[in-house]
PDB file of C-alpha atoms in Angstrom:
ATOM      1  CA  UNK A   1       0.000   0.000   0.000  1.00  0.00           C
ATOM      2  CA  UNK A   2       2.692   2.524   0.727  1.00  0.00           C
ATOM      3  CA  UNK A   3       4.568   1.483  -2.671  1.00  0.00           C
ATOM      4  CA  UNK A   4       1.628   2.633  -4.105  1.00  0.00           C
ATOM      5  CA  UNK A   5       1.080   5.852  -2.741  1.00  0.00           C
ATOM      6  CA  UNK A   6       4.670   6.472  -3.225  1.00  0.00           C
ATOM      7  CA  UNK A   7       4.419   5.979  -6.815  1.00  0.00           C
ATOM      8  CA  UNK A   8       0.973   7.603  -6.927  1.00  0.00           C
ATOM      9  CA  UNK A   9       2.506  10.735  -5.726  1.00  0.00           C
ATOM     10  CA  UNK A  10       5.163  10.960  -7.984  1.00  0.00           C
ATOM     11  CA  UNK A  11       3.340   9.901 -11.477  1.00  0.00           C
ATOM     12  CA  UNK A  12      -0.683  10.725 -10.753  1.00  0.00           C
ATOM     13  CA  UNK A  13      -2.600   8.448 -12.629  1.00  0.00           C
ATOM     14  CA  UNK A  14      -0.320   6.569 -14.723  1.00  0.00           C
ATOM     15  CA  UNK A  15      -0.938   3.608 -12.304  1.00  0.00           C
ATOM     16  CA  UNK A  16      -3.774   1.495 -10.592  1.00  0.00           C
ATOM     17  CA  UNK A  17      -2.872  -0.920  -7.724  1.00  0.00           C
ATOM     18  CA  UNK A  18      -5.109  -3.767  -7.297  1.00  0.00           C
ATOM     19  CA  UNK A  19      -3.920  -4.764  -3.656  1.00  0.00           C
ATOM     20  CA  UNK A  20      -5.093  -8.354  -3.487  1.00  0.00           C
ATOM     21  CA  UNK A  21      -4.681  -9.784  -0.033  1.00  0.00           C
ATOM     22  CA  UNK A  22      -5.164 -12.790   2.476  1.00  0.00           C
ATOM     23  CA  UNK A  23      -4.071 -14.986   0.062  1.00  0.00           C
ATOM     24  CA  UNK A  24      -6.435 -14.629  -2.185  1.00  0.00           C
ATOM     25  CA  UNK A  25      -4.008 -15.069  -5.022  1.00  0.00           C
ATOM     26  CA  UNK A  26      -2.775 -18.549  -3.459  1.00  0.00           C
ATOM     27  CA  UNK A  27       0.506 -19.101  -1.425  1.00  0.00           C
ATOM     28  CA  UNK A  28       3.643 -17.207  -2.134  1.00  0.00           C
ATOM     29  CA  UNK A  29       4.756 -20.149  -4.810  1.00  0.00           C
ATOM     30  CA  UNK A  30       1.528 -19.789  -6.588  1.00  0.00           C
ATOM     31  CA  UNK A  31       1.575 -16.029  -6.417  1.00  0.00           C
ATOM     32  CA  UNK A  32       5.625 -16.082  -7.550  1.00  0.00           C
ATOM     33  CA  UNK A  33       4.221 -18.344 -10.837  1.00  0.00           C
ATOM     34  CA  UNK A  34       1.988 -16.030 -12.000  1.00  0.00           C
ATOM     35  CA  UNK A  35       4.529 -13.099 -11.738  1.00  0.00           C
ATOM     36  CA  UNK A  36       6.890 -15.478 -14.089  1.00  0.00           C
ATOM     37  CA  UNK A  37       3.854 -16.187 -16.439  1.00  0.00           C
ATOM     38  CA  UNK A  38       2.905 -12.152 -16.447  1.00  0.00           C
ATOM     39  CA  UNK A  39      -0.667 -12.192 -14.282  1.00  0.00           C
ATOM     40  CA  UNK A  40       0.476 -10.854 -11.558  1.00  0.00           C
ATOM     41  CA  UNK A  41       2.679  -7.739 -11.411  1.00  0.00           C
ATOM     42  CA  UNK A  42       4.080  -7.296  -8.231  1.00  0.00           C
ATOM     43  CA  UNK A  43       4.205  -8.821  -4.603  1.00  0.00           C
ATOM     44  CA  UNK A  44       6.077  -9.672  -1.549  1.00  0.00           C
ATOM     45  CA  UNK A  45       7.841 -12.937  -1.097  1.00  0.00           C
ATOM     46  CA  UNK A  46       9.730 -14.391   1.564  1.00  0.00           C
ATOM     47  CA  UNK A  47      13.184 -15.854  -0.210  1.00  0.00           C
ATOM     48  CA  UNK A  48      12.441 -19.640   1.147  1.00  0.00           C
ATOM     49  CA  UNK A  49       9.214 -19.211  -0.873  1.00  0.00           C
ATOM     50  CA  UNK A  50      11.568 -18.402  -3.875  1.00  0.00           C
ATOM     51  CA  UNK A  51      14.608 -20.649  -3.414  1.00  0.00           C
ATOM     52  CA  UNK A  52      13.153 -23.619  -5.572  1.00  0.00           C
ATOM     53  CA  UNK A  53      14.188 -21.076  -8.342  1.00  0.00           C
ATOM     54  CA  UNK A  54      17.097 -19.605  -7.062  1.00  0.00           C
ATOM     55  CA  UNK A  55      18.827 -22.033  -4.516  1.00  0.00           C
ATOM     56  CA  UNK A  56      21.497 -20.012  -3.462  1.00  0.00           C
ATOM     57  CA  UNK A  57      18.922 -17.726  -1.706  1.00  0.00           C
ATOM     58  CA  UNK A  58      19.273 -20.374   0.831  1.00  0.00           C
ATOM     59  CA  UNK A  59      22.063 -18.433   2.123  1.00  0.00           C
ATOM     60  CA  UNK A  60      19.938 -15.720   3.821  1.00  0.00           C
ATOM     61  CA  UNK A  61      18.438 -18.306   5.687  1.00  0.00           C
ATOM     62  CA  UNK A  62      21.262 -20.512   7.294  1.00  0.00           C
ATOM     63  CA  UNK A  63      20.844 -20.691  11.178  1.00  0.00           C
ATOM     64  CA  UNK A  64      23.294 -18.774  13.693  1.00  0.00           C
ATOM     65  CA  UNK A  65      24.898 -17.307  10.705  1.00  0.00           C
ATOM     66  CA  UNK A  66      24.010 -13.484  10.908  1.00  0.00           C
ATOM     67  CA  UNK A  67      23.982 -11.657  14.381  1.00  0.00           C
ATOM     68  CA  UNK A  68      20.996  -8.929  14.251  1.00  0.00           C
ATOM     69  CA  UNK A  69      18.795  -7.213  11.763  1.00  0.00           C
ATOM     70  CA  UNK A  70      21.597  -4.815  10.719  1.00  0.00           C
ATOM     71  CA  UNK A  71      24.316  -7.629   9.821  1.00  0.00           C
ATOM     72  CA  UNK A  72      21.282  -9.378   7.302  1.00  0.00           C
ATOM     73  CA  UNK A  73      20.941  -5.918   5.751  1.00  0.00           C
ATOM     74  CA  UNK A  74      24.715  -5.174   5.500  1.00  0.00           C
ATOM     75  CA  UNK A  75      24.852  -8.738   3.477  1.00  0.00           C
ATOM     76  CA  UNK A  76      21.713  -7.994   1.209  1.00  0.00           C
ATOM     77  CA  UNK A  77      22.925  -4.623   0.570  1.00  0.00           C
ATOM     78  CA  UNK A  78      26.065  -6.055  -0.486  1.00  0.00           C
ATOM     79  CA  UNK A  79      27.843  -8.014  -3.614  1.00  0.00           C
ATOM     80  CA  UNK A  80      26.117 -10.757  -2.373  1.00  0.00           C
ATOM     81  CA  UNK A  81      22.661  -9.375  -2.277  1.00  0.00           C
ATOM     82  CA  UNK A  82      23.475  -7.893  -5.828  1.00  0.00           C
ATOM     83  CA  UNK A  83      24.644 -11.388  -7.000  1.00  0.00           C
ATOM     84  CA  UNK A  84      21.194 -12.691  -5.614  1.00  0.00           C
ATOM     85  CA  UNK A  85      18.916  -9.745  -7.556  1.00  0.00           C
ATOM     86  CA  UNK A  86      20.918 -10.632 -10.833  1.00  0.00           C
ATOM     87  CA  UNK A  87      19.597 -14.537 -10.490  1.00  0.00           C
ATOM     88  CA  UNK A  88      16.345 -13.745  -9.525  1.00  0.00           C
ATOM     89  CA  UNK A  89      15.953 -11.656 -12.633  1.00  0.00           C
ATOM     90  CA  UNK A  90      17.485 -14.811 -14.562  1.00  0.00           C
ATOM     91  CA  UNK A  91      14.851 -16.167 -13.718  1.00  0.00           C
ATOM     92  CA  UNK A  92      11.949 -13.196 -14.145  1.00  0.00           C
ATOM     93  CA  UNK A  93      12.214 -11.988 -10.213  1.00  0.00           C
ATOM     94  CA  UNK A  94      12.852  -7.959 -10.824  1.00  0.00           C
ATOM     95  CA  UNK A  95      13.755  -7.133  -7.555  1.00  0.00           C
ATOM     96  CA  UNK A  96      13.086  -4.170  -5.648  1.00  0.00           C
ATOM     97  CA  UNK A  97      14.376  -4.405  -2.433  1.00  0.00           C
ATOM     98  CA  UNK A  98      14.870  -6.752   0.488  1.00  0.00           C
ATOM     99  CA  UNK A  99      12.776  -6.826   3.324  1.00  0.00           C
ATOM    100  CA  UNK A 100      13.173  -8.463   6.828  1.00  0.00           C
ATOM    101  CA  UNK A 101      10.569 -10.480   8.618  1.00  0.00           C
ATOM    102  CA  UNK A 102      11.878 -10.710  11.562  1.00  0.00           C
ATOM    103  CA  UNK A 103      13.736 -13.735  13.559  1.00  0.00           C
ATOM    104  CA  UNK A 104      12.999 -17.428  14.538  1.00  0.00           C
ATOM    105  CA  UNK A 105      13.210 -17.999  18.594  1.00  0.00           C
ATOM    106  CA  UNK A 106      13.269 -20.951  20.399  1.00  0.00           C
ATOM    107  CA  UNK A 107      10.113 -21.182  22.357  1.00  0.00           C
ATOM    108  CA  UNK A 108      10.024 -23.970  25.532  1.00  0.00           C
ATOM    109  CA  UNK A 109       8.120 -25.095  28.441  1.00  0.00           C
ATOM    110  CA  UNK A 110      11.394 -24.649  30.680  1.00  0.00           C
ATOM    111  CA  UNK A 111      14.008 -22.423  30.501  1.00  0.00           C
ATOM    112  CA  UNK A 112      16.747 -23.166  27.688  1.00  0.00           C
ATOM    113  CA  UNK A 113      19.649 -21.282  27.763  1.00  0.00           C
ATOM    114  CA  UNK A 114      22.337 -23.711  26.320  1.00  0.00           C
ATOM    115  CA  UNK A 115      21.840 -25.786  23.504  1.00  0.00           C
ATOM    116  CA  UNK A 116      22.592 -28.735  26.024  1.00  0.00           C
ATOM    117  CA  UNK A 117      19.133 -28.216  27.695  1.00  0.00           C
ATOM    118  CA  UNK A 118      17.576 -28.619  24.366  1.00  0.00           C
ATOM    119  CA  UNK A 119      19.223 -32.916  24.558  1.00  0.00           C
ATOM    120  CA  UNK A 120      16.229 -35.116  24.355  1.00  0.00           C
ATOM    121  CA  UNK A 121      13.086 -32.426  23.670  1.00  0.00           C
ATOM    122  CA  UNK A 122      11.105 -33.261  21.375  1.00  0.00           C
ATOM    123  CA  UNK A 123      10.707 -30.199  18.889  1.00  0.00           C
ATOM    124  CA  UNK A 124       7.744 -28.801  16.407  1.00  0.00           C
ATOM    125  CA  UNK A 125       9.942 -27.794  13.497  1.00  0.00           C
ATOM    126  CA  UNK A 126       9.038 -26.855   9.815  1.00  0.00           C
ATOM    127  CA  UNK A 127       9.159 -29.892   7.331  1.00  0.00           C
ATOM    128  CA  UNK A 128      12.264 -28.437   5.861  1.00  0.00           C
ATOM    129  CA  UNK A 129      15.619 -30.128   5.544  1.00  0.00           C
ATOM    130  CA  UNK A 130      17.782 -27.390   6.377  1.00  0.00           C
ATOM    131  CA  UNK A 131      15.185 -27.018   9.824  1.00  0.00           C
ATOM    132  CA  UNK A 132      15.442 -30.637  10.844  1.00  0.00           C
ATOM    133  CA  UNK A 133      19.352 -30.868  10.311  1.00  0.00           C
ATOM    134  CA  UNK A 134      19.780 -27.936  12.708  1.00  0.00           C
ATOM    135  CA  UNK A 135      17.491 -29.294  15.738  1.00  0.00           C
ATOM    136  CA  UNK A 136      18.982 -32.615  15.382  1.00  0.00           C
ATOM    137  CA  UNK A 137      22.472 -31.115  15.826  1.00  0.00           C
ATOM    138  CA  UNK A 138      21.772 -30.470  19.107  1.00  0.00           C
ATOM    139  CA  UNK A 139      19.958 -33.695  20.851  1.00  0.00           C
ATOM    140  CA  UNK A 140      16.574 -33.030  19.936  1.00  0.00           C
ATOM    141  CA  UNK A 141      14.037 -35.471  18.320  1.00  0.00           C
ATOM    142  CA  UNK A 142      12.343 -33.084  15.253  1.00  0.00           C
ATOM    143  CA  UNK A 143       8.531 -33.534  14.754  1.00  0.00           C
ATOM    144  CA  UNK A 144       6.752 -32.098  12.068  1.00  0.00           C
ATOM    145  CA  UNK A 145       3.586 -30.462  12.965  1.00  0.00           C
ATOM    146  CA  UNK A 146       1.716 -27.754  10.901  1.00  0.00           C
ATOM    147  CA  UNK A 147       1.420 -24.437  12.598  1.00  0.00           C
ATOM    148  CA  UNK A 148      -2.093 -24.807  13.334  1.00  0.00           C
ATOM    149  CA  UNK A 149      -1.622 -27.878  14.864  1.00  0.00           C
ATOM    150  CA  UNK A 150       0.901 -26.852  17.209  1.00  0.00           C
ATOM    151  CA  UNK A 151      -0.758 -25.326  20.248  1.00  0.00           C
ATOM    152  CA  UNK A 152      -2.285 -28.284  20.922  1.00  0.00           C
ATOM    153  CA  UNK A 153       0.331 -30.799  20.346  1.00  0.00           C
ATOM    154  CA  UNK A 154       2.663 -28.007  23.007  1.00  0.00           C
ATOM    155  CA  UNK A 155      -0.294 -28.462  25.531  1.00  0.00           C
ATOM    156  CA  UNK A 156      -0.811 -32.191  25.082  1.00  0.00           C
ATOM    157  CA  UNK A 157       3.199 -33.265  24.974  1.00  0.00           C
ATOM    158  CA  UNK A 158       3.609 -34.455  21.348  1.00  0.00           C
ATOM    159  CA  UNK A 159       6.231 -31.744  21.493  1.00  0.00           C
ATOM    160  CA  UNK A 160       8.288 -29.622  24.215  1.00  0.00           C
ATOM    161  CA  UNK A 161       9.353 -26.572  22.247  1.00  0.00           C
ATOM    162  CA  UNK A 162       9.213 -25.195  18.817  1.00  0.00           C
ATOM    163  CA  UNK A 163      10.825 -22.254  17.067  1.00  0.00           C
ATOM    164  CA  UNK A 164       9.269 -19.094  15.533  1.00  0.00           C
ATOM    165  CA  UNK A 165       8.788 -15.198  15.218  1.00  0.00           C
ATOM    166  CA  UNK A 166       7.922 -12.970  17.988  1.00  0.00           C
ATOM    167  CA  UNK A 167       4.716 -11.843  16.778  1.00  0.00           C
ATOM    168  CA  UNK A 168       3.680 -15.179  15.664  1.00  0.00           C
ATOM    169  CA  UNK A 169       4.144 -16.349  19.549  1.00  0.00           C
ATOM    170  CA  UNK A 170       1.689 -13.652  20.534  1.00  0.00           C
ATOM    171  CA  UNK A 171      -0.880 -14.481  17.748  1.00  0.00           C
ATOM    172  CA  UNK A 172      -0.814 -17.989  18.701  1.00  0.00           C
ATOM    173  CA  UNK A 173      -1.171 -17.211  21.907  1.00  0.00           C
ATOM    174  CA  UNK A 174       2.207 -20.008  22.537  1.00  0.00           C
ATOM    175  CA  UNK A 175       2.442 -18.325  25.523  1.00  0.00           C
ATOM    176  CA  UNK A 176       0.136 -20.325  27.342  1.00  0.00           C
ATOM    177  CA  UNK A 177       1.964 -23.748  26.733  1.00  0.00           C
ATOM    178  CA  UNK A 178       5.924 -22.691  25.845  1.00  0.00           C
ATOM    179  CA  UNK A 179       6.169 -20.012  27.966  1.00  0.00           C
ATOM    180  CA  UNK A 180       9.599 -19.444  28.204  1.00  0.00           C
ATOM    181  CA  UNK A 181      11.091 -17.654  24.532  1.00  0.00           C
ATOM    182  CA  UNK A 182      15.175 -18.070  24.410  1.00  0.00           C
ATOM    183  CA  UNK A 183      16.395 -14.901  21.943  1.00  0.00           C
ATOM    184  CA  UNK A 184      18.206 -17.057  19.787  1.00  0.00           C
ATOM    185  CA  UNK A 185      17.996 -15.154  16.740  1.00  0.00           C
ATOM    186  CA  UNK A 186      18.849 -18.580  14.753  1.00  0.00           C
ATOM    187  CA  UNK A 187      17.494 -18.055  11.509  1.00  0.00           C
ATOM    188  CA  UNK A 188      16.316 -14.317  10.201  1.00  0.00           C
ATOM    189  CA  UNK A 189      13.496 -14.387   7.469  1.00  0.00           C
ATOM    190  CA  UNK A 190      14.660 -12.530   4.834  1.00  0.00           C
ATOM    191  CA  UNK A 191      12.033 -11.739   2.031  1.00  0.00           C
ATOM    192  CA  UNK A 192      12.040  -9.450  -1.331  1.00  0.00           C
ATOM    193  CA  UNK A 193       9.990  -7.207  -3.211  1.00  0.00           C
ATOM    194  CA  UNK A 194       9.575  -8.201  -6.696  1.00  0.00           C
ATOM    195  CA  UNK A 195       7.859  -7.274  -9.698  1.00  0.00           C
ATOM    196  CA  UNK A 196       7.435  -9.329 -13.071  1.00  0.00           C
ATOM    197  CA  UNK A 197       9.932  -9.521 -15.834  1.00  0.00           C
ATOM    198  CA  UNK A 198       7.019  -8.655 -18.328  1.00  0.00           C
ATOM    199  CA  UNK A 199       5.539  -5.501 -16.330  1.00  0.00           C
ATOM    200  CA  UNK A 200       9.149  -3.941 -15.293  1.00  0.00           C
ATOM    201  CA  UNK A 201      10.227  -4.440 -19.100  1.00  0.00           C
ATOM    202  CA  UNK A 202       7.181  -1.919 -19.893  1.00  0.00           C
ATOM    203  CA  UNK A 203       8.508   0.218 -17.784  1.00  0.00           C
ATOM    204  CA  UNK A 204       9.994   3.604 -19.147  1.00  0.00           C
ATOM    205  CA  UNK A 205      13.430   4.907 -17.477  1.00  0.00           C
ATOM    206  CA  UNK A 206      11.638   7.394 -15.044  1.00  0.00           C
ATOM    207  CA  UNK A 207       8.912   4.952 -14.314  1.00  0.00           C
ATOM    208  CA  UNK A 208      11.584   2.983 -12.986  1.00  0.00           C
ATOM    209  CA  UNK A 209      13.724   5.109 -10.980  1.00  0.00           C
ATOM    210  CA  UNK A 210      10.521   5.907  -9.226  1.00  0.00           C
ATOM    211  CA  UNK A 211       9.622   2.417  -8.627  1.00  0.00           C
ATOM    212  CA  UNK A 212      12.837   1.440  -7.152  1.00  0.00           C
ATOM    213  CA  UNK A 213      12.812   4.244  -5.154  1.00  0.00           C
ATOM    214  CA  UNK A 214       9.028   3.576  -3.710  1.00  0.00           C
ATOM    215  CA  UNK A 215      10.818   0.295  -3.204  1.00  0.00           C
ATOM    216  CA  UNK A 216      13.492   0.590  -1.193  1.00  0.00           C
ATOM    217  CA  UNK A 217      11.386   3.460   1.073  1.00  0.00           C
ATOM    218  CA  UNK A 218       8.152   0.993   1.298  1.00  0.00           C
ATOM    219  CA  UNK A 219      10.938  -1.874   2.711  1.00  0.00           C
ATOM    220  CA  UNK A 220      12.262   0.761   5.387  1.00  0.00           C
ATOM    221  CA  UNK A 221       8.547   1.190   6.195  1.00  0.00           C
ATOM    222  CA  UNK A 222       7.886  -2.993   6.351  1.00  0.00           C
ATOM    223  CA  UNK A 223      10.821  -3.401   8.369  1.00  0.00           C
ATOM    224  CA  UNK A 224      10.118  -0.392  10.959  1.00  0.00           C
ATOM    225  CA  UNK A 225       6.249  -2.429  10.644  1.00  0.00           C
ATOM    226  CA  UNK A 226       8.138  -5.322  11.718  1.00  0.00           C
ATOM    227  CA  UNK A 227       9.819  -4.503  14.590  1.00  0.00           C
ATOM    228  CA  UNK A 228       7.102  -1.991  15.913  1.00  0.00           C
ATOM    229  CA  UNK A 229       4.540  -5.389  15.766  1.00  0.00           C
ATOM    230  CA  UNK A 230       7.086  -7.415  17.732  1.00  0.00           C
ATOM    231  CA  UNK A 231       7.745  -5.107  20.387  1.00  0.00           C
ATOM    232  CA  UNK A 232       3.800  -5.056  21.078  1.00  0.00           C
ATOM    233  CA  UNK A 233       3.781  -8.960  20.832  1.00  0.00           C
ATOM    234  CA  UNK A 234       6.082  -9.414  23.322  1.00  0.00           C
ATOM    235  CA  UNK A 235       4.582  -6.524  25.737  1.00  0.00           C
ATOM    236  CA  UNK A 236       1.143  -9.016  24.883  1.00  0.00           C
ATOM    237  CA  UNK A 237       3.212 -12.209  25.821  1.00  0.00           C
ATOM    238  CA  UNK A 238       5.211 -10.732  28.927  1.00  0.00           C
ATOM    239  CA  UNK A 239       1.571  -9.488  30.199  1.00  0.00           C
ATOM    240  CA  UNK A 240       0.346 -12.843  29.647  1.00  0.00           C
ATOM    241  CA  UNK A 241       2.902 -15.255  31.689  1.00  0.00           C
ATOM    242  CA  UNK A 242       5.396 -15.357  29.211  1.00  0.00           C
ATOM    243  CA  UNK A 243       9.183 -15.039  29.994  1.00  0.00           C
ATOM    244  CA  UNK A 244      12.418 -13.708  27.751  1.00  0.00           C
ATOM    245  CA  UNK A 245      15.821 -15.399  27.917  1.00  0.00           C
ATOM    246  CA  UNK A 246      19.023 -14.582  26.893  1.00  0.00           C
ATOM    247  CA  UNK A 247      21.438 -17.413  25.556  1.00  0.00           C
ATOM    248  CA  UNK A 248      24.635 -18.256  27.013  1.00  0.00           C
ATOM    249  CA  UNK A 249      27.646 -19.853  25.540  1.00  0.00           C
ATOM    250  CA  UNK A 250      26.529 -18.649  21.908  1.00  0.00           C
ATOM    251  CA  UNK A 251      29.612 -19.944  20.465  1.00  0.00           C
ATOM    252  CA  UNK A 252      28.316 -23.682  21.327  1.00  0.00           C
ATOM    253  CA  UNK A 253      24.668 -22.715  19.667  1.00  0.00           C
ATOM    254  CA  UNK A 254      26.569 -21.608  16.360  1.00  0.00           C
ATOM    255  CA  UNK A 255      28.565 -24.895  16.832  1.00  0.00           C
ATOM    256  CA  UNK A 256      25.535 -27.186  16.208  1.00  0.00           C
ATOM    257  CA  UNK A 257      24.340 -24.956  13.091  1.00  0.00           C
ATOM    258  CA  UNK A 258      28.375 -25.699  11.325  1.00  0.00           C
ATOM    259  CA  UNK A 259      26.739 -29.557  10.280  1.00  0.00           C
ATOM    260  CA  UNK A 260      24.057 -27.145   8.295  1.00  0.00           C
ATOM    261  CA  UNK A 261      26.516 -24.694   6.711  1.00  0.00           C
ATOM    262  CA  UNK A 262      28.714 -27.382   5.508  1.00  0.00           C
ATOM    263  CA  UNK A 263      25.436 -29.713   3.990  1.00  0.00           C
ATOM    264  CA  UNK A 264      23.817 -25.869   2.122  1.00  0.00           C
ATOM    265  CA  UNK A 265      27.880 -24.573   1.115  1.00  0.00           C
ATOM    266  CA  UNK A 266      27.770 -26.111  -2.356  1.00  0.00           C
ATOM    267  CA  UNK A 267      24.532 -24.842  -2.818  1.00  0.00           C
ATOM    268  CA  UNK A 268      24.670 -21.212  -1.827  1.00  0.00           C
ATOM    269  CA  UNK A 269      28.017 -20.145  -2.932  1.00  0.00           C
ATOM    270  CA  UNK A 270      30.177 -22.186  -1.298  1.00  0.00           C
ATOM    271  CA  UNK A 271      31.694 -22.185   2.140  1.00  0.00           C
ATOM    272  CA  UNK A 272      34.474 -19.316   1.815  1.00  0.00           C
ATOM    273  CA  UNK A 273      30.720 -17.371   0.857  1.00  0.00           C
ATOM    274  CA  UNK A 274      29.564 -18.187   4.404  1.00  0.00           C
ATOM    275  CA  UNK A 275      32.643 -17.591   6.249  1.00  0.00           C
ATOM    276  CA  UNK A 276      32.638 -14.276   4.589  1.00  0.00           C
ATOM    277  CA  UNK A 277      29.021 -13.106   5.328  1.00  0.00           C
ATOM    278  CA  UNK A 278      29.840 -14.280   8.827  1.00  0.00           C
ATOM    279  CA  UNK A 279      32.909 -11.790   9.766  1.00  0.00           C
ATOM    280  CA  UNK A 280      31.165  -9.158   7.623  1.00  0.00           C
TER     281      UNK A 280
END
């Protein structure tokens, strides 16, 4: 919506944004086809949702491998976010800017601190390879469970933690059965905003100057979004029982994610591309 006031502003009537939402389109897959095929024009995207395309965008989302918000944009911003955009438009992705979702925490019924308190636990993770390698790294017996499915399987014991955003653990209300969130930080979901091959070629050169430039302002306004929504979901959780942890011995934590970086190198770059992002 604020891309398209921004562009709105600076070219009056020259465009009309159809804002289609709650999925109305289909998932983010579905919604990324039809942007390859020319139906739809524009949208956000997490990059998991676009990896089967790209693989290397895999990169953004190894675990333990970026310390805060400001070291994922430092990498995106980057050669290796520029490497990323030139892919994605191999492949009809016209990218406008990255955007952050926010981070994965571990959630628990008892307080975890080291990833030797997590030896044993059975844990809700996301049917994902890369998210089953990392939680069996450290002692812990992965179950798949779809989100909505979770709360219940927390309360009844089928599992004894999970992982997931801040603002999701308020809107589940996870709270009442893993009350105890660990700010691990593990993996940060990076995302994009993208518009078609077919729509941006149409584009003259002002028409896209100003579209990049809605872009990248309309991703500073997501992110700020972002973290505004988190800070009320955890005032919501904290109000509500729930309890924030800091982890110790981080070094050890980023230890059981190396087994992940080693099995995704040849797929995102290679491993001297990891190392690099990492001391960036």
């Amino acid at each position: 919506m604020k891309i398209g006031e921004l562009v709105e502003a600076k070219l009056p009537g020259q465009f009309k944004f159809n804002v289609v939402k709650n999925g109305a389109l289909g998932g983010e897959k579905e919604v990324a086809e039809g942007a390859r095929l020319g139906a739809v024009q524009a949208s956000l995207s997490t990059v998991s949702s676009l990896s089967g395309w790209v693989p290397e965008l895999q990169v953004l989302d190894l675990p333990f491998l970026f310390r805060d918000a400001a070291h994922v944009r430092k990498t995106v911003d980057g050669s290796i976010g520029a490497d990323l955009k030139q892919k994605l438009a191999a492949q009809n992705f016209v990218i406008g800017d990255f955007i952050n979702y926010g981070a994965r925490h571990l959630l628990t019924k008892e307080p975890v601190t080291r990833p030797e308190q997590l030896k044993g636990k059975k844990i809700r993770v996301i049917q994902s390879p890369l998210h089953t390698k990392l939680w069996s790294a450290f002692g812990t017996a992965p179950v798949g469970i779809p989100i909505t499915e979770t709360y219940n399987a927390l309360a009844t014991g089928v599992a004894d933690a999970m992982d997931l955003t801040k603002s999701a653990y308020a809107g589940f209300k996870l709270y009442e059965v893993v009350p105890y969130m660990t700010e691990t930080g593990h993996i940060w979901a990076s995302g994009v905003i993208y518009y078609s091959a077919s729509f941006w070629n149409q584009l003259n050169p002002e028409q896209k100057t100003v579209f990049q430039e809605a872009s990248k302002e309309g991703a500073a306004y997501f992110n700020q979004l972002i973290v505004d929504d988190e800070a009320a979901s955890v005032a919501v959780s904290l109000k509500n029982g729930g309890k924030l942890l800091k982890p110790e011995v981080f070094e050890e934590w980023q230890k059981g994610a190396q087994g992940v970086w080693r099995d995704f190198a040849t797929i995102v770059g290679g491993i001297d591309r990891i190392n690099a992002i990492q001391s960036a």
